[in-house]
CSV table of C-alpha atoms in Angstrom, one decimal:
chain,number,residue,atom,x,y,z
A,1,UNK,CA,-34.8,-61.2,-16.2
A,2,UNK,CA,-36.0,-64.2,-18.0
A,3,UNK,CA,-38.3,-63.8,-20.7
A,4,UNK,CA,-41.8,-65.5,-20.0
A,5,UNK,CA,-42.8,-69.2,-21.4
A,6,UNK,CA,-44.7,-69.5,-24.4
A,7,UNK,CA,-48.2,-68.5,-24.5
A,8,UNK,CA,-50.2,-69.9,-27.5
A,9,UNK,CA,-53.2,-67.1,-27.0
A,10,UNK,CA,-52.9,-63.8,-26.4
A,11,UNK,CA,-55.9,-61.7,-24.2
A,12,UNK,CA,-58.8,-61.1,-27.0
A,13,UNK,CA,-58.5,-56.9,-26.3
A,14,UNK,CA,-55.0,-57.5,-28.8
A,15,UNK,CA,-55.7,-59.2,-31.8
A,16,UNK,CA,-57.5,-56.3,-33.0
A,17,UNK,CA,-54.7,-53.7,-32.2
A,18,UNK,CA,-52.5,-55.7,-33.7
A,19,UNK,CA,-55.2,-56.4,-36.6
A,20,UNK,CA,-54.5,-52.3,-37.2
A,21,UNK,CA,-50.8,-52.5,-36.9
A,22,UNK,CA,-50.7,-55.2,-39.8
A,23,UNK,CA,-53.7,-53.6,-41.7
A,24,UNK,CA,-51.3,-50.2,-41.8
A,25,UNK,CA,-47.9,-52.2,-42.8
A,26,UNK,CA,-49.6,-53.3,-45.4
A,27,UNK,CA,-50.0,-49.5,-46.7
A,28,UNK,CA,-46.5,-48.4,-45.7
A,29,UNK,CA,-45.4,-51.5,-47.6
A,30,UNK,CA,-46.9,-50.1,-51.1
A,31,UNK,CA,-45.2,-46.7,-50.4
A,32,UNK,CA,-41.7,-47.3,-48.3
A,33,UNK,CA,-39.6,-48.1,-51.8
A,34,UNK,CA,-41.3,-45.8,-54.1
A,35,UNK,CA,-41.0,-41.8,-52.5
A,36,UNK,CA,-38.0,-40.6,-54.0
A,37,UNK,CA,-38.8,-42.4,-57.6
A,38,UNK,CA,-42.3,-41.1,-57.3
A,39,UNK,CA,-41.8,-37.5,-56.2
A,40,UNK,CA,-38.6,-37.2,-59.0
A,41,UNK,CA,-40.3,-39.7,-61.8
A,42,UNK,CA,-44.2,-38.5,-61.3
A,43,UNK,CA,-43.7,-35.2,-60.0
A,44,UNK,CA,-40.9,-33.7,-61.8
A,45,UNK,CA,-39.0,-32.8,-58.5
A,46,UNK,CA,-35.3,-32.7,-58.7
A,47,UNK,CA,-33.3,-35.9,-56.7
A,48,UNK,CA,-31.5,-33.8,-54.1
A,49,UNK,CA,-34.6,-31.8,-53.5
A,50,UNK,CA,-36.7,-35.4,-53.5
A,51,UNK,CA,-34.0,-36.7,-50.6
A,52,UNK,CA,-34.6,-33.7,-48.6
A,53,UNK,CA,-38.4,-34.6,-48.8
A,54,UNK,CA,-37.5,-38.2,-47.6
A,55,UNK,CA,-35.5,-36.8,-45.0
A,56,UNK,CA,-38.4,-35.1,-43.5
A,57,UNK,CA,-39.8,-38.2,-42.4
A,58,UNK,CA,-37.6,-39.1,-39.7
A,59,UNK,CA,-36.8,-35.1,-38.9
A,60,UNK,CA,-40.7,-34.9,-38.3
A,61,UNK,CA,-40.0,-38.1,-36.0
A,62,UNK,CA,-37.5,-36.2,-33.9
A,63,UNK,CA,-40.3,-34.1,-32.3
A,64,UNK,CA,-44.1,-36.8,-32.9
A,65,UNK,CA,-42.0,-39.8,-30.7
A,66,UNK,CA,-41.4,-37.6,-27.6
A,67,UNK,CA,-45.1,-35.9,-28.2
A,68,UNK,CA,-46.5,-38.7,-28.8
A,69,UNK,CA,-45.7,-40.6,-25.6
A,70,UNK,CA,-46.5,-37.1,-23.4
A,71,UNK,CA,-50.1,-37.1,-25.2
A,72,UNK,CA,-50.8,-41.2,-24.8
A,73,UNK,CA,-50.0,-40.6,-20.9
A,74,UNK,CA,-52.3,-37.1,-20.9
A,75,UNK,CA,-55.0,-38.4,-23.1
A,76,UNK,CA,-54.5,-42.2,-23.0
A,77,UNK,CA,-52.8,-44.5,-26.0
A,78,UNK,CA,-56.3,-45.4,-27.6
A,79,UNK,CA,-57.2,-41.8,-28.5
A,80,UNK,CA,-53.5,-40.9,-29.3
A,81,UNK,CA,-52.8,-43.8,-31.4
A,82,UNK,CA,-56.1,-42.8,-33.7
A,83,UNK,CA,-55.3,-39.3,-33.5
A,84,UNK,CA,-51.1,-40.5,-35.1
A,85,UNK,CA,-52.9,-42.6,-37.8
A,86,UNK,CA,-55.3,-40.2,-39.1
A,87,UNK,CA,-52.7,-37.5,-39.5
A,88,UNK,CA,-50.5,-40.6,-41.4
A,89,UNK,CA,-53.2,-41.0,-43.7
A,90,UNK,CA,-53.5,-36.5,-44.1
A,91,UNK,CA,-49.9,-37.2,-45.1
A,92,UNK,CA,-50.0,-39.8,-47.4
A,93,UNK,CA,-53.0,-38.5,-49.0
A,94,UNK,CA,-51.4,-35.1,-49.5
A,95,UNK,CA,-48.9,-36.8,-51.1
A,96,UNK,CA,-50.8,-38.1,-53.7
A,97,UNK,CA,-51.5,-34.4,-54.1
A,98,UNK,CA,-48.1,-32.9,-54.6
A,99,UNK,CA,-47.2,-30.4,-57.5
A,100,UNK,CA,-44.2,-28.3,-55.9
A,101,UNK,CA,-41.2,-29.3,-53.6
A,102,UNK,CA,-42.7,-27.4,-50.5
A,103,UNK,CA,-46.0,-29.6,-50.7
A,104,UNK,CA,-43.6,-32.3,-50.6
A,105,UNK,CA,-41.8,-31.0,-47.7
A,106,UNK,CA,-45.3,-30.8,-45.8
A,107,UNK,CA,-46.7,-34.1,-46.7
A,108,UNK,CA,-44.0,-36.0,-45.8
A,109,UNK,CA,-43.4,-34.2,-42.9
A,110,UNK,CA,-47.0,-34.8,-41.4
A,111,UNK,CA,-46.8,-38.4,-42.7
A,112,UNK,CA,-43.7,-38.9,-40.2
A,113,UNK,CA,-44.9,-37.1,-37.5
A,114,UNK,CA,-48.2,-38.8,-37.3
A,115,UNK,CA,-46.7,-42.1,-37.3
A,116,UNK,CA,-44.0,-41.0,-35.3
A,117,UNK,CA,-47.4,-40.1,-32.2
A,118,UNK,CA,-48.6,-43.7,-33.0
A,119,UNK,CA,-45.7,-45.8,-33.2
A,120,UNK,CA,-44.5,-45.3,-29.1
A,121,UNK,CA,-48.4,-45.6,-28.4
A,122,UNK,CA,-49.3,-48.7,-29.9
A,123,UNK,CA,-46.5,-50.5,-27.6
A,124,UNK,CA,-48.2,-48.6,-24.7
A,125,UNK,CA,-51.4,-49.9,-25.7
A,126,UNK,CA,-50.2,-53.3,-26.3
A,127,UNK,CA,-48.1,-53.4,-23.3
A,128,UNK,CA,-51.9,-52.1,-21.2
A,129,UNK,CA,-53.6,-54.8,-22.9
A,130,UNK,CA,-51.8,-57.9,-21.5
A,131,UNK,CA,-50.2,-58.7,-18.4
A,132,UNK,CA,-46.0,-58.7,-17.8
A,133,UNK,CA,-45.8,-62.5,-18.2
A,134,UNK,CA,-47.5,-61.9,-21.9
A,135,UNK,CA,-45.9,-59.2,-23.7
A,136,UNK,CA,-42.5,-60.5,-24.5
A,137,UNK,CA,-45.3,-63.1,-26.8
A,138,UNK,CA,-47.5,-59.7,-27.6
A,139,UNK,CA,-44.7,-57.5,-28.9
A,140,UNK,CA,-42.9,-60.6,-31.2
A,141,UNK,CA,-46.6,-61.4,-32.7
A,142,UNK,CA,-46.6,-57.5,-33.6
A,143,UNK,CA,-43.6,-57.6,-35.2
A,144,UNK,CA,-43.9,-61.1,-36.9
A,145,UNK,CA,-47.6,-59.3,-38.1
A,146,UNK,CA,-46.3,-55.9,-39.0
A,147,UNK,CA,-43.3,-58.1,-41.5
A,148,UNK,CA,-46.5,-59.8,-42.8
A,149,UNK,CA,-47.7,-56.7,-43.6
A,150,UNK,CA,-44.8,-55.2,-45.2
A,151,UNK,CA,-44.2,-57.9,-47.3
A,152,UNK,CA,-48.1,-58.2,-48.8
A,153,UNK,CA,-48.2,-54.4,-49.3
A,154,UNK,CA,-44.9,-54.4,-51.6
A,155,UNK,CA,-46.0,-57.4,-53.1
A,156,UNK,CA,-49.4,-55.7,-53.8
A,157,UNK,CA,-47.2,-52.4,-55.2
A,158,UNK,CA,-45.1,-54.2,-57.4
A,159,UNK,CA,-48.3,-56.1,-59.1
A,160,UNK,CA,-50.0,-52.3,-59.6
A,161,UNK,CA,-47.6,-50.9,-61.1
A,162,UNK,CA,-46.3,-53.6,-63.3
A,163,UNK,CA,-49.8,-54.0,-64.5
A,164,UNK,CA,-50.1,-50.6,-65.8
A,165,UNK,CA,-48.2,-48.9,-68.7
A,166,UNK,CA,-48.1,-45.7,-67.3
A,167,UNK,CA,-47.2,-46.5,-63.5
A,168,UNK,CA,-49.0,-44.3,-61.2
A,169,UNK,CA,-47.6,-44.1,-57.3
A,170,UNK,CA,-49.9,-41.6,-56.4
A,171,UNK,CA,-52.6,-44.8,-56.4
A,172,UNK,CA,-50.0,-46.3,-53.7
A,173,UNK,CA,-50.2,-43.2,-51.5
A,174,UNK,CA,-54.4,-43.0,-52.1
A,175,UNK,CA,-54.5,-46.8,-50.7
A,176,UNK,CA,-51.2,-46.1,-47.8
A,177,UNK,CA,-53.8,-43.3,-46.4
A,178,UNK,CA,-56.9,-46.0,-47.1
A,179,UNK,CA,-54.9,-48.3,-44.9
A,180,UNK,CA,-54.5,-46.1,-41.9
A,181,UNK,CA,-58.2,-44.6,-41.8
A,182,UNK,CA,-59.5,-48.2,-41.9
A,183,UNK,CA,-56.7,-49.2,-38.9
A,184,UNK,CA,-58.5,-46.3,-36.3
A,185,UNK,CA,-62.4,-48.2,-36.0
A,186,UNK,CA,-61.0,-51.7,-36.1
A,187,UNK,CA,-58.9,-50.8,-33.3
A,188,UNK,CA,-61.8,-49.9,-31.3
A,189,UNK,CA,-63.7,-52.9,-31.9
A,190,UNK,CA,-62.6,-53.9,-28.3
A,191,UNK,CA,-62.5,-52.1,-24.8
A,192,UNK,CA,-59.2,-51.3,-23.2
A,193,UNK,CA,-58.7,-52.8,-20.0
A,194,UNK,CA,-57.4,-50.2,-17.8
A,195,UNK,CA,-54.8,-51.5,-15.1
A,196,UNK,CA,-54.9,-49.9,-11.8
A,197,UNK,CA,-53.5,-46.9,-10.9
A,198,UNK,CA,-50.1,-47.1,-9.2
A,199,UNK,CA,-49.9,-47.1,-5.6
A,200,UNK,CA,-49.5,-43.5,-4.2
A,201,UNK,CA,-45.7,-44.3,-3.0
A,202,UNK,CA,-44.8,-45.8,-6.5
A,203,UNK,CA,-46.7,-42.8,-8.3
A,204,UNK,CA,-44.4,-41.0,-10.9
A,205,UNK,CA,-44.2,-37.4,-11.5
A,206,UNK,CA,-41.7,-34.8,-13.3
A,207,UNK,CA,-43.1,-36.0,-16.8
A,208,UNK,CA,-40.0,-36.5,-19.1
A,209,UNK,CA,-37.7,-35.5,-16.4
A,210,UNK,CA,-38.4,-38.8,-14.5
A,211,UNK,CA,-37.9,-41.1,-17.3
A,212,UNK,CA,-34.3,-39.4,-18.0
A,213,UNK,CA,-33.3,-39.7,-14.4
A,214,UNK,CA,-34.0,-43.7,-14.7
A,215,UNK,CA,-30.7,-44.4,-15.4
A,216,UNK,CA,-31.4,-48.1,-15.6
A,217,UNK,CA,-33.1,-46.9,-18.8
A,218,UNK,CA,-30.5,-44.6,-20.0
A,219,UNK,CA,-28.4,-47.6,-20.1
A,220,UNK,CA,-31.1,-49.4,-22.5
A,221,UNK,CA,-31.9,-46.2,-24.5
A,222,UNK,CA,-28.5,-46.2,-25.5
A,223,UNK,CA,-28.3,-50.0,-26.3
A,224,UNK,CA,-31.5,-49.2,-28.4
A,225,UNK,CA,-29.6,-46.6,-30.3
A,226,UNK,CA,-26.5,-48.5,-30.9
A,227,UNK,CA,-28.4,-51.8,-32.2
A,228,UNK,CA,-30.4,-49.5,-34.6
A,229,UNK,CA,-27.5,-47.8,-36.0
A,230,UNK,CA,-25.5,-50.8,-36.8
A,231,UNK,CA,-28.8,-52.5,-37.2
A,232,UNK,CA,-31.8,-52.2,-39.1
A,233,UNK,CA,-30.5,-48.4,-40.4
A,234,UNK,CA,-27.1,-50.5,-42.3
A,235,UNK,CA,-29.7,-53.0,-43.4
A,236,UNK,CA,-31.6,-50.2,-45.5
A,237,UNK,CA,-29.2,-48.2,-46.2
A,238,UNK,CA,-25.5,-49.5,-46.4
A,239,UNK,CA,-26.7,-53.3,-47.7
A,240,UNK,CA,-28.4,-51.8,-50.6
A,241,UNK,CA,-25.4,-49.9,-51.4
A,242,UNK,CA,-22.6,-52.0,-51.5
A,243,UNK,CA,-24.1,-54.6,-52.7
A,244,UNK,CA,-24.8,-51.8,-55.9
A,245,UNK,CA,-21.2,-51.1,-55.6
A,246,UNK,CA,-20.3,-55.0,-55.8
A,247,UNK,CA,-22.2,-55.7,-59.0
A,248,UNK,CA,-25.0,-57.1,-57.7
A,249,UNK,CA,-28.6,-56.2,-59.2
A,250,UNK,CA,-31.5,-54.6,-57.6
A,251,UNK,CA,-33.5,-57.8,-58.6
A,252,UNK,CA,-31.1,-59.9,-55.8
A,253,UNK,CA,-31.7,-57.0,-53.2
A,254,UNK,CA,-34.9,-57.3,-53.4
A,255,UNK,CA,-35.1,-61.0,-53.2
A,256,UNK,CA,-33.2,-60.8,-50.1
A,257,UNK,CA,-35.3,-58.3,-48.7
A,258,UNK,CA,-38.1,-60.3,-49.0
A,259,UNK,CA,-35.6,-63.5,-47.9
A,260,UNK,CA,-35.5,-61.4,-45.0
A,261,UNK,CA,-39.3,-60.3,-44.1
A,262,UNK,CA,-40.5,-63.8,-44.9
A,263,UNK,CA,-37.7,-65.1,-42.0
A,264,UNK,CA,-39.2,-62.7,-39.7
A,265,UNK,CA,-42.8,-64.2,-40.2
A,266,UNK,CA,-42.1,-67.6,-40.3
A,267,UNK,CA,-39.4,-67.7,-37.5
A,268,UNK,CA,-40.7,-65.5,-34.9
A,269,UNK,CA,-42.9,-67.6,-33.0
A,270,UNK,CA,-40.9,-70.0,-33.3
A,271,UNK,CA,-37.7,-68.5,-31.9
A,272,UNK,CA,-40.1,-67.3,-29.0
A,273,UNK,CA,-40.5,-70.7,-28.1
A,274,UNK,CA,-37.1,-71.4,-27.3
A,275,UNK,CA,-36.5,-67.8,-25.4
A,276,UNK,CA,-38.5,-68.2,-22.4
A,277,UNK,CA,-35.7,-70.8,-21.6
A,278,UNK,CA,-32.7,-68.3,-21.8
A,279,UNK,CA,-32.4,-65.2,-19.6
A,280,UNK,CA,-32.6,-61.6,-22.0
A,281,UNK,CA,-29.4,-60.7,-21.5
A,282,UNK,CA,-28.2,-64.1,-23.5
A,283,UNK,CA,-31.1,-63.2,-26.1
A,284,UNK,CA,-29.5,-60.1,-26.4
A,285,UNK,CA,-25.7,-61.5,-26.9
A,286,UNK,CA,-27.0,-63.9,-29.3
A,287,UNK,CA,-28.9,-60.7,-31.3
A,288,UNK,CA,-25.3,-58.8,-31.5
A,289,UNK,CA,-23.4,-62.2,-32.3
A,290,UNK,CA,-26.1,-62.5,-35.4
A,291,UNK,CA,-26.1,-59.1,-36.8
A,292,UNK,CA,-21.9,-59.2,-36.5
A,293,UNK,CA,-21.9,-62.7,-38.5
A,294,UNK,CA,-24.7,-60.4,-41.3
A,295,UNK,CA,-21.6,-58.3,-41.8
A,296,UNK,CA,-19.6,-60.5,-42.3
A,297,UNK,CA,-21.3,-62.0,-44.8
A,298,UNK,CA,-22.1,-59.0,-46.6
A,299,UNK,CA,-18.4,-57.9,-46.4
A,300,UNK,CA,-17.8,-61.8,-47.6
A,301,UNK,CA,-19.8,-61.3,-50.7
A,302,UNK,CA,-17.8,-58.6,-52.0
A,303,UNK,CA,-14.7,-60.5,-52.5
A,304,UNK,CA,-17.1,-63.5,-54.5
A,305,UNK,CA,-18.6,-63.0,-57.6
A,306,UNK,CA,-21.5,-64.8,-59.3
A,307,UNK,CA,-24.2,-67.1,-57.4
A,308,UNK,CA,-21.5,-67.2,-54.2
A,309,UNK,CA,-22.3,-63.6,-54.0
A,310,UNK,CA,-25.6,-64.0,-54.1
A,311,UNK,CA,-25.9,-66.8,-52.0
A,312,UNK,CA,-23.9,-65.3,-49.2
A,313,UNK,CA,-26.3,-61.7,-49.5
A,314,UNK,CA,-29.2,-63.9,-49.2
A,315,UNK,CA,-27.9,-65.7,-46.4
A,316,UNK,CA,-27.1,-62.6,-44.5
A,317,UNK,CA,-30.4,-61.1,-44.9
A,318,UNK,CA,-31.9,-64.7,-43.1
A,319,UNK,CA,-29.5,-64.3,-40.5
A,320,UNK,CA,-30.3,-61.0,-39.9
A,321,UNK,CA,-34.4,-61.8,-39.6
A,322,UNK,CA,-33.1,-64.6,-37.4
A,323,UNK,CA,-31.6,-61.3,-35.1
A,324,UNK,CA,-34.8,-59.6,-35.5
A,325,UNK,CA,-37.0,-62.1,-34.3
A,326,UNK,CA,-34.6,-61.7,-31.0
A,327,UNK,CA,-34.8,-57.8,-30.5
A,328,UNK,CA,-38.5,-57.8,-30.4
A,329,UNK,CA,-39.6,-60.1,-27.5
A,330,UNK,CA,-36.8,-58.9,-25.4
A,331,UNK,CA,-36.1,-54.6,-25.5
A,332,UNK,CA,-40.2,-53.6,-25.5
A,333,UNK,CA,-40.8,-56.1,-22.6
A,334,UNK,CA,-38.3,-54.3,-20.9
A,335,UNK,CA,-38.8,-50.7,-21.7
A,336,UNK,CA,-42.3,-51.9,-20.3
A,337,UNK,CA,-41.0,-52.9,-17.3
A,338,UNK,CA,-39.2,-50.3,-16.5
A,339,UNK,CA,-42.2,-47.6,-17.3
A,340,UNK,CA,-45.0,-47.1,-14.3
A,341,UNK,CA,-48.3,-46.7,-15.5
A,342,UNK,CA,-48.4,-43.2,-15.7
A,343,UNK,CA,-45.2,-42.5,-17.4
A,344,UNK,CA,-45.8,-45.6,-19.7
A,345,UNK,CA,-46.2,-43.6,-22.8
A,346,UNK,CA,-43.1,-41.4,-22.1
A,347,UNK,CA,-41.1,-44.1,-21.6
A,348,UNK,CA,-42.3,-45.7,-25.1
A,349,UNK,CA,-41.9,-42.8,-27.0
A,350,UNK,CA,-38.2,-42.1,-25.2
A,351,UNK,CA,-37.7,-46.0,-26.7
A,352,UNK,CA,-38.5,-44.9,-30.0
A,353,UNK,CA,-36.5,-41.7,-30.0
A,354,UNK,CA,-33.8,-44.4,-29.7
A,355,UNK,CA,-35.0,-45.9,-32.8
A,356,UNK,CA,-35.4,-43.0,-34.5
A,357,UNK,CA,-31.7,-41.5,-33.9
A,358,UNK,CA,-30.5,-45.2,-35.3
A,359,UNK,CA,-32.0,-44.7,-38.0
A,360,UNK,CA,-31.1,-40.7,-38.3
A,361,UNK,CA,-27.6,-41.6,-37.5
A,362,UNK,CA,-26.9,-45.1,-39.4
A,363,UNK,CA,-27.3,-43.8,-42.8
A,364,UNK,CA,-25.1,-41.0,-42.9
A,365,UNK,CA,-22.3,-43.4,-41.3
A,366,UNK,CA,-22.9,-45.6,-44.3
A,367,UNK,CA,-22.7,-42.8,-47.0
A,368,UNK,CA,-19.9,-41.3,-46.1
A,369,UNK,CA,-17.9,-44.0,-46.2
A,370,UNK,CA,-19.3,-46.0,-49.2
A,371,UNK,CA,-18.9,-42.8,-51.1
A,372,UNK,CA,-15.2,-43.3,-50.6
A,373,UNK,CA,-15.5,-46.9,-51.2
A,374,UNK,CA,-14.4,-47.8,-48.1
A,375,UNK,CA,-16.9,-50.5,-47.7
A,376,UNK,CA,-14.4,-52.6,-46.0
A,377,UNK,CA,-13.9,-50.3,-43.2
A,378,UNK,CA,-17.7,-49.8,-42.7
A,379,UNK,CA,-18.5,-53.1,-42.1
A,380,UNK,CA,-15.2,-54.3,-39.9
A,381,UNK,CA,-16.3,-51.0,-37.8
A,382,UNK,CA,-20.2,-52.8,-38.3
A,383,UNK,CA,-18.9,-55.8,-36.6
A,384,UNK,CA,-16.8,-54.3,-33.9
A,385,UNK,CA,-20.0,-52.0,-32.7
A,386,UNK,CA,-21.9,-54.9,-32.5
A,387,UNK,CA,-19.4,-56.4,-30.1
A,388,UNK,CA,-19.7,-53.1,-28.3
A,389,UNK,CA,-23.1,-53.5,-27.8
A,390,UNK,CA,-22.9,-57.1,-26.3
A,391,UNK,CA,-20.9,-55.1,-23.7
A,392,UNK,CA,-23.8,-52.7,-23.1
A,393,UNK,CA,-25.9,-55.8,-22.7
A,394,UNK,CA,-24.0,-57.5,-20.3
A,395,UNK,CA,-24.3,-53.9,-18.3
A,396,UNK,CA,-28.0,-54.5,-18.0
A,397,UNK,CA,-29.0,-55.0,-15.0
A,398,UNK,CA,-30.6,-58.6,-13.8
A,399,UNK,CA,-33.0,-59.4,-10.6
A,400,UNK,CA,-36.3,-58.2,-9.9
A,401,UNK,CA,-38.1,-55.0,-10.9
A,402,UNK,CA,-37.6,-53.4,-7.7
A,403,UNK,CA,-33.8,-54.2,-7.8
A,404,UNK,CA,-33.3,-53.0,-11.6
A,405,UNK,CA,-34.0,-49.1,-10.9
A,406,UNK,CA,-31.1,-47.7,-9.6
């Protein structure tokens, strides 16, 4: 269960795969801060009604990551990928277009489901594209890319709209569409190389059934989950308000968001480097020890005041980028090594139904108990889950492939 040495070159079919991932972070970058503001602000749509819009996004996600994975299996990830980004970019570009809450509800809602097909794809693609001993480097250069991306796209927004008088998102939303139309050819630029089939005595069958039965994987889905929720979904939503709560400015929180995606970039590589020497399972402990010390930090900064405050946000926000780069050679590797070829895309878009509940269930945790200012007992509970889910790593499995299916 060791996680494959460093590889300074990655197989030629990936770079422009990955070339589309960046291309559309770089959209979704302009757009991820601004919906609510722009759909209240712009469009004259009330708050609550704006939040519901939001919250279509991830209830579209419910049903594109489970669809998604059957059709990159049926159809193949290439096709299914373009066919997820081209309905993004319908949704973005329709919402640009709105005027009333239910073309709100609509856009947003095919905007999430579209990138809900092509999120579980493109790590089917990728995870096609290289061999086993390669993707641990494949999937942390897609996610050291994608924070690129991210971070040049809201750098890019903020320069628009500060440069006019009369900010207009709906220019954001126009270029977020431009950015995933423009992903779909340059991912083609390069031919897929098709593994072979599985052996007839390996073959999978029962579709989504199969994958649930793997209870190897159950184990990992549910250590997905758990990460998430007292993961990146407290990072975007229970960071941003305490730290509002606290006194501190949204100037600082967004300093430490970029504090945070700039870590990412610069570190992942790097950290990869030293991870083909430690076995997954450690990488994993060490990803739970760094995102309990983020907590603490956080719940450290609300008892300072002034630049200690500040200094200890910004310091939780590197340490949790340091956790990030972690997560993302280790748990898509190993989804992928637990998926045959034929249920590969299932088995991705289970993953990232994982994902997807984090980030469904993570918020609401947060609200409810920040609305009682009970910050204090959010982020103690914060810490304790995350020594919960070094227990579920520890659970994992170890050994060969063969020996990790139960």
């Amino acid at each position: 269960m060791r996680i494959g040495g460093w590889i300074p070159s990655l197989p030629a079919g990936a770079w422009p795969v990955l070339g589309a991932d960046a291309l559309s972070a770089v959209g979704s970058g302009m757009t991820m801060p601004f919906l609510i503001v722009y759909l209240h602000q712009e469009r004259g749509i009330p708050l609550a009604t704006a939040g519901v819009a939001a919250a279509m996004l991830a209830l579209a996600a419910l049903a594109g990551n489970p669809l998604g994975g059957a059709a990159a299996d049926r159809f193949g990830p290439r096709p299914t990928l373009a066919t997820g980004l081209a309905m993004a970019a319908a949704g973005s570009a329709a919402i640009a277009l709105v005027r009333e809450p239910w073309h709100a509800f609509f856009a947003t809602a095919l905007t999430g489901f579209g990138l809900a097909v092509a999120t579980p794809t493109m790590d089917a693609l990728l995870a096609r594209l290289v061999p086993p001993q390669v993707r641990s480097t494949v999937f942390a250069v897609r996610h050291a890319t994608s924070n690129a991306g991210f971070a040049i796209g809201g750098t890019a927004a903020a320069l628009i709209v500060s440069a006019r008088h009369d900010p207009s998102y709906a220019l954001l939303y126009r270029l977020d569409a431009a950015s995933f139309l423009l992903a779909i050819p340059l991912m083609f630029l390069w031919p897929v190389a098709v593994p072979p089939a599985d052996p007839p005595e390996h073959a999978a069958a029962g579709g989504y059934r199969a994958v649930v039965s793997d209870r190897v994987f159950l184990r990992l889905w549910l250590l997905i989950a758990v990460l998430v929720t007292v993961g990146y979904a407290q990072f975007t939503s229970a960071l941003p308000a305490y730290t509002a709560q606290t006194g501190l400015g949204a100037g600082m929180l967004a300093i430490a968001f970029t504090v945070n995606m700039v870590t990412v970039t610069l570190a992942q590589l790097l950290v990869l480097r030293v991870l083909h020497r430690i076995r997954r399972r450690t990488a994993l402990l060490l990803l739970c020890l760094s995102w309990a010390v983020t907590w603490a930090l956080v719940l450290a900064s609300g008892r300072m005041s002034g630049w200690a405050a500040v200094a200890a946000v910004l310091l939780a926000a590197l340490v949790f980028g340091l956790g990030e780069t972690l997560m993302s050679p280790t748990v898509p590797p190993l989804v992928n090594e637990l998926a045959p070829d034929s249920l590969r895309g299932r088995y991705n878009g289970a993953a990232t139904l994982a994902y997807t509940t984090g980030f469904a269930i993570g918020p609401v945790i947060a609200g409810a108990l920040l609305e009682r200012e009970l910050g204090t007992v959010l982020f103690v509970a914060l810490i304790a889950a995350c020594g919960m889910a070094a227990v579920l790593a520890t659970r994992l499995p170890t050994g060969p492939p063969e020996r990790r299916r139960l």
